[in-house]
mmCIF file of C-alpha atoms in Angstrom:
data_model
loop_
_atom_site.group_PDB
_atom_site.id
_atom_site.type_symbol
_atom_site.label_atom_id
_atom_site.label_comp_id
_atom_site.label_asym_id
_atom_site.label_seq_id
_atom_site.Cartn_x
_atom_site.Cartn_y
_atom_site.Cartn_z
ATOM 1 C CA MET A 176 86.991 -27.138 14.477
ATOM 2 C CA LEU A 177 86.809 -24.929 17.582
ATOM 3 C CA LYS A 178 88.593 -26.247 20.626
ATOM 4 C CA LYS A 179 86.236 -26.895 23.520
ATOM 5 C CA LYS A 180 86.961 -24.546 26.434
ATOM 6 C CA LYS A 181 88.015 -26.134 29.720
ATOM 7 C CA SER A 182 85.888 -25.194 32.695
ATOM 8 C CA SER A 183 87.492 -24.244 36.013
ATOM 9 C CA VAL A 184 85.531 -24.030 39.248
ATOM 10 C CA CYS A 185 85.908 -22.166 42.551
ATOM 11 C CA ALA A 186 84.219 -23.265 45.779
ATOM 12 C CA VAL A 187 82.744 -20.490 47.927
ATOM 13 C CA ILE A 188 81.925 -21.463 51.523
ATOM 14 C CA LEU A 189 79.649 -19.057 53.402
ATOM 15 C CA ALA A 190 80.470 -19.023 57.118
ATOM 16 C CA ALA A 191 79.968 -15.428 58.256
ATOM 17 C CA GLY A 192 76.720 -15.608 60.236
ATOM 18 C CA THR A 193 76.252 -15.037 63.960
ATOM 19 C CA GLY A 194 74.419 -18.321 64.542
ATOM 20 C CA SER A 195 72.077 -16.498 66.937
ATOM 21 C CA ARG A 196 69.524 -19.329 66.968
ATOM 22 C CA MET A 197 72.146 -21.669 68.408
ATOM 23 C CA GLU A 198 72.127 -19.799 71.757
ATOM 24 C CA ASN A 199 75.752 -20.748 72.377
ATOM 25 C CA ALA A 200 78.755 -18.631 73.371
ATOM 26 C CA THR A 201 80.940 -20.550 70.923
ATOM 27 C CA PRO A 202 80.410 -19.656 67.250
ATOM 28 C CA LYS A 203 78.465 -22.539 65.739
ATOM 29 C CA GLN A 204 81.101 -22.946 63.029
ATOM 30 C CA LEU A 205 83.544 -23.998 65.792
ATOM 31 C CA LEU A 206 81.268 -26.460 67.569
ATOM 32 C CA PRO A 207 82.908 -29.907 67.753
ATOM 33 C CA LEU A 208 81.621 -32.734 65.603
ATOM 34 C CA LYS A 209 83.496 -35.998 66.057
ATOM 35 C CA GLY A 210 87.027 -34.604 66.295
ATOM 36 C CA GLN A 211 86.633 -31.573 64.021
ATOM 37 C CA CYS A 212 84.699 -28.360 64.207
ATOM 38 C CA ILE A 213 81.745 -28.005 61.845
ATOM 39 C CA LEU A 214 83.520 -25.597 59.486
ATOM 40 C CA GLU A 215 86.641 -27.806 59.334
ATOM 41 C CA ARG A 216 84.518 -30.728 58.213
ATOM 42 C CA VAL A 217 82.961 -28.667 55.448
ATOM 43 C CA ILE A 218 86.311 -27.339 54.197
ATOM 44 C CA HIS A 219 87.996 -30.754 54.300
ATOM 45 C CA GLN A 220 85.109 -32.232 52.343
ATOM 46 C CA VAL A 221 85.381 -29.521 49.689
ATOM 47 C CA LEU A 222 89.150 -30.100 49.477
ATOM 48 C CA LYS A 223 88.490 -33.645 48.228
ATOM 49 C CA HIS A 224 87.243 -32.201 44.951
ATOM 50 C CA PRO A 225 89.191 -30.492 42.123
ATOM 51 C CA PHE A 226 88.320 -26.873 42.891
ATOM 52 C CA GLU A 227 91.057 -24.521 41.710
ATOM 53 C CA GLN A 228 90.270 -21.969 44.417
ATOM 54 C CA ILE A 229 88.392 -22.328 47.704
ATOM 55 C CA ILE A 230 87.086 -19.118 49.288
ATOM 56 C CA VAL A 231 85.868 -19.220 52.899
ATOM 57 C CA VAL A 232 83.835 -16.105 53.739
ATOM 58 C CA VAL A 233 83.764 -15.286 57.463
ATOM 59 C CA GLY A 234 82.380 -12.340 59.418
ATOM 60 C CA HIS A 235 81.195 -12.929 62.986
ATOM 61 C CA GLU A 236 84.203 -13.897 65.157
ATOM 62 C CA ALA A 237 86.299 -13.921 61.973
ATOM 63 C CA ASP A 238 89.685 -13.996 63.731
ATOM 64 C CA ALA A 239 88.651 -16.890 65.981
ATOM 65 C CA LEU A 240 87.421 -18.906 63.012
ATOM 66 C CA LYS A 241 90.655 -18.373 61.082
ATOM 67 C CA GLN A 242 92.849 -19.226 64.069
ATOM 68 C CA LYS A 243 90.957 -22.253 65.365
ATOM 69 C CA THR A 244 90.049 -23.920 62.069
ATOM 70 C CA LYS A 245 92.915 -26.275 61.245
ATOM 71 C CA ILE A 246 93.341 -26.086 57.486
ATOM 72 C CA ASP A 247 96.634 -26.413 55.620
ATOM 73 C CA SER A 248 96.052 -25.921 51.916
ATOM 74 C CA ALA A 249 97.258 -23.308 49.443
ATOM 75 C CA ARG A 250 93.893 -23.579 47.686
ATOM 76 C CA VAL A 251 92.027 -22.120 50.678
ATOM 77 C CA GLN A 252 91.592 -18.341 50.876
ATOM 78 C CA TRP A 253 89.934 -16.614 53.836
ATOM 79 C CA LEU A 254 87.838 -13.481 53.210
ATOM 80 C CA THR A 255 86.158 -11.314 55.838
ATOM 81 C CA ASN A 256 82.747 -9.855 55.041
ATOM 82 C CA GLU A 257 82.423 -6.673 57.091
ATOM 83 C CA ASP A 258 78.719 -6.397 56.186
ATOM 84 C CA TYR A 259 77.776 -9.866 57.475
ATOM 85 C CA LEU A 260 75.069 -8.464 59.772
ATOM 86 C CA ARG A 261 73.119 -7.502 56.640
ATOM 87 C CA GLY A 262 72.618 -11.154 55.791
ATOM 88 C CA GLN A 263 74.002 -14.176 53.988
ATOM 89 C CA SER A 264 73.655 -12.642 50.558
ATOM 90 C CA THR A 265 76.381 -10.090 51.358
ATOM 91 C CA SER A 266 78.734 -13.018 51.977
ATOM 92 C CA PHE A 267 77.638 -14.583 48.708
ATOM 93 C CA LEU A 268 78.542 -11.396 46.847
ATOM 94 C CA THR A 269 81.844 -11.062 48.726
ATOM 95 C CA GLY A 270 82.764 -14.566 47.602
ATOM 96 C CA LEU A 271 81.751 -14.246 43.953
ATOM 97 C CA ARG A 272 83.443 -10.879 43.568
ATOM 98 C CA ASN A 273 86.745 -12.434 44.633
ATOM 99 C CA VAL A 274 86.771 -15.475 42.354
ATOM 100 C CA ARG A 275 89.877 -15.295 40.185
ATOM 101 C CA PRO A 276 89.145 -13.933 36.667
ATOM 102 C CA SER A 277 90.621 -17.078 35.127
ATOM 103 C CA ILE A 278 87.964 -19.249 36.821
ATOM 104 C CA SER A 279 84.708 -19.679 34.941
ATOM 105 C CA SER A 280 82.274 -20.938 37.577
ATOM 106 C CA ALA A 281 81.625 -21.222 41.313
ATOM 107 C CA MET A 282 79.904 -23.689 43.629
ATOM 108 C CA VAL A 283 78.451 -22.077 46.739
ATOM 109 C CA PHE A 284 78.422 -24.105 49.968
ATOM 110 C CA LEU A 285 77.104 -23.295 53.447
ATOM 111 C CA GLY A 286 79.544 -23.551 56.339
ATOM 112 C CA ASP A 287 77.004 -25.324 58.551
ATOM 113 C CA GLN A 288 76.182 -28.236 56.228
ATOM 114 C CA PRO A 289 78.755 -30.917 57.104
ATOM 115 C CA PHE A 290 77.018 -34.018 55.725
ATOM 116 C CA ILE A 291 76.508 -33.383 52.005
ATOM 117 C CA LEU A 292 77.564 -36.547 50.188
ATOM 118 C CA ASP A 293 80.770 -36.571 48.151
ATOM 119 C CA THR A 294 78.828 -38.171 45.316
ATOM 120 C CA THR A 295 76.441 -35.200 45.313
ATOM 121 C CA ILE A 296 79.270 -32.664 45.122
ATOM 122 C CA ALA A 297 80.973 -34.639 42.353
ATOM 123 C CA ALA A 298 77.755 -34.969 40.327
ATOM 124 C CA ILE A 299 76.921 -31.261 40.513
ATOM 125 C CA PHE A 300 80.533 -30.352 39.714
ATOM 126 C CA LYS A 301 80.606 -32.631 36.675
ATOM 127 C CA HIS A 302 77.235 -31.518 35.336
ATOM 128 C CA GLY A 303 77.982 -27.825 35.873
ATOM 129 C CA ALA A 304 81.474 -27.980 34.378
ATOM 130 C CA SER A 305 80.167 -29.794 31.303
ATOM 131 C CA LYS A 306 77.419 -27.212 30.851
ATOM 132 C CA SER A 307 79.946 -24.363 31.241
ATOM 133 C CA GLU A 308 82.084 -25.857 28.482
ATOM 134 C CA ARG A 309 79.124 -26.071 26.102
ATOM 135 C CA GLU A 310 77.445 -22.752 26.838
ATOM 136 C CA ALA A 311 78.574 -19.134 27.113
ATOM 137 C CA ALA A 312 75.768 -17.553 29.153
ATOM 138 C CA GLY A 313 75.460 -17.575 32.919
ATOM 139 C CA PHE A 314 73.290 -20.210 34.598
ATOM 140 C CA VAL A 315 72.448 -21.774 37.966
ATOM 141 C CA ILE A 316 72.153 -25.440 38.956
ATOM 142 C CA GLN A 317 70.477 -26.088 42.319
ATOM 143 C CA PRO A 318 70.239 -29.592 43.773
ATOM 144 C CA CYS A 319 66.866 -30.834 45.024
ATOM 145 C CA PHE A 320 65.934 -33.856 47.126
ATOM 146 C CA LYS A 321 62.278 -34.829 46.801
ATOM 147 C CA GLU A 322 61.592 -31.342 45.393
ATOM 148 C CA VAL A 323 63.254 -29.583 48.358
ATOM 149 C CA PRO A 324 66.086 -27.307 47.130
ATOM 150 C CA GLY A 325 69.449 -27.110 48.861
ATOM 151 C CA HIS A 326 73.195 -26.579 48.471
ATOM 152 C CA PRO A 327 75.757 -26.512 46.968
ATOM 153 C CA VAL A 328 74.506 -24.258 44.183
ATOM 154 C CA TYR A 329 76.520 -24.146 40.954
ATOM 155 C CA TRP A 330 76.883 -20.733 39.305
ATOM 156 C CA GLY A 331 78.091 -21.209 35.751
ATOM 157 C CA ASN A 332 80.046 -18.718 33.648
ATOM 158 C CA ILE A 333 80.092 -16.157 36.454
ATOM 159 C CA GLN A 334 82.242 -13.696 34.519
ATOM 160 C CA THR A 335 79.152 -13.017 32.361
ATOM 161 C CA LEU A 336 77.054 -12.075 35.414
ATOM 162 C CA SER A 337 76.604 -8.450 36.453
ATOM 163 C CA LEU A 338 77.551 -8.202 40.130
ATOM 164 C CA SER A 339 78.265 -4.467 40.297
ATOM 165 C CA ASP A 340 74.640 -3.395 40.805
ATOM 166 C CA LEU A 341 73.830 -5.967 43.488
ATOM 167 C CA SER A 342 73.705 -5.058 47.163
ATOM 168 C CA GLY A 343 72.025 -5.884 50.447
ATOM 169 C CA ASP A 344 70.632 -9.102 51.819
ATOM 170 C CA ARG A 345 68.766 -10.088 48.652
ATOM 171 C CA GLY A 346 71.640 -9.728 46.192
ATOM 172 C CA GLY A 347 71.984 -13.453 45.541
ATOM 173 C CA LEU A 348 68.234 -13.980 45.095
ATOM 174 C CA GLN A 349 68.123 -10.925 42.851
ATOM 175 C CA LEU A 350 70.923 -12.354 40.727
ATOM 176 C CA MET A 351 69.290 -15.780 40.506
ATOM 177 C CA LYS A 352 66.243 -14.207 38.851
ATOM 178 C CA THR A 353 68.394 -12.934 35.994
ATOM 179 C CA VAL A 354 69.853 -16.275 34.862
ATOM 180 C CA ARG A 355 68.547 -19.643 33.703
ATOM 181 C CA LYS A 356 68.017 -21.953 36.657
ATOM 182 C CA GLU A 357 68.056 -25.735 36.508
ATOM 183 C CA ALA A 358 66.858 -28.005 39.327
ATOM 184 C CA MET A 359 68.996 -31.132 39.626
ATOM 185 C CA GLU A 360 67.433 -34.029 41.516
ATOM 186 C CA VAL A 361 69.872 -35.820 43.844
ATOM 187 C CA GLU A 362 69.532 -38.705 46.294
ATOM 188 C CA ASP A 363 70.904 -36.731 49.242
ATOM 189 C CA PRO A 364 68.703 -35.490 52.119
ATOM 190 C CA PHE A 365 71.649 -33.578 53.585
ATOM 191 C CA ILE A 366 71.609 -30.843 50.917
ATOM 192 C CA SER A 367 68.978 -29.031 53.000
ATOM 193 C CA PHE A 368 70.170 -29.978 56.502
ATOM 194 C CA ASP A 369 71.982 -27.091 58.144
ATOM 195 C CA ILE A 370 72.849 -26.661 61.818
ATOM 196 C CA ASP A 371 70.904 -23.648 63.069
ATOM 197 C CA THR A 372 69.551 -24.653 66.499
ATOM 198 C CA PRO A 373 70.608 -26.722 69.530
ATOM 199 C CA GLU A 374 68.222 -29.421 68.315
ATOM 200 C CA ASP A 375 69.953 -29.440 64.933
ATOM 201 C CA PHE A 376 73.325 -29.814 66.627
ATOM 202 C CA THR A 377 72.065 -32.721 68.737
ATOM 203 C CA SER A 378 70.864 -34.412 65.547
ATOM 204 C CA ALA A 379 74.191 -33.651 63.846
ATOM 205 C CA LYS A 380 76.199 -35.301 66.638
ATOM 206 C CA ARG A 381 74.006 -38.383 66.367
ATOM 207 C CA MET A 382 74.435 -38.470 62.569
ATOM 208 C CA ALA A 383 78.194 -37.957 62.799
ATOM 209 C CA HIS A 384 78.439 -41.040 65.004
ATOM 210 C CA TYR A 385 76.719 -43.237 62.420
ATOM 211 C CA LEU A 386 77.829 -41.599 59.172
ATOM 212 C CA THR A 387 81.568 -41.183 59.762
#
């Protein structure tokens, strides 16, 4: 009887954007949210889960983000995407191309989504890891809340995916069209709440007061 392969998972956190819609001199990733900056909250939340590697992709104000984000974990690896002005998909490709070869799958998070429920992350992780152990081909699992898609997105068996021909701002969307995609319904409205505008940040501060 063949031994079932054990799935290993990397978290990729995309935090390279300029946050131009925020209209703030401080990078939005460093805006304070109840004692931590937004990006710190995201990373600390991801650290609660058994990811073997955690890649944080930065670009705009990369040095400031690395210096001012207080993270002390050997699992966390910072990567700078020099092409960040070409869009989020370049950060996605930077992250996936640097997942260790021994790791089978990746979950992609956004660095401005600080309220995704731990139960949501755990459920996607468990479902994706189980699917990776059963199947050999690449696949995608995207959470949805009331039919609205969001993050984190699970990319299964990434070593089978062809990343070498992908480029530009639509690389991730281009790749998603080449693999089987599964929508996973979750009871979590925060999978699609990201902090893009001053109004979003005002709402986030209000939510942080009640949620944490």
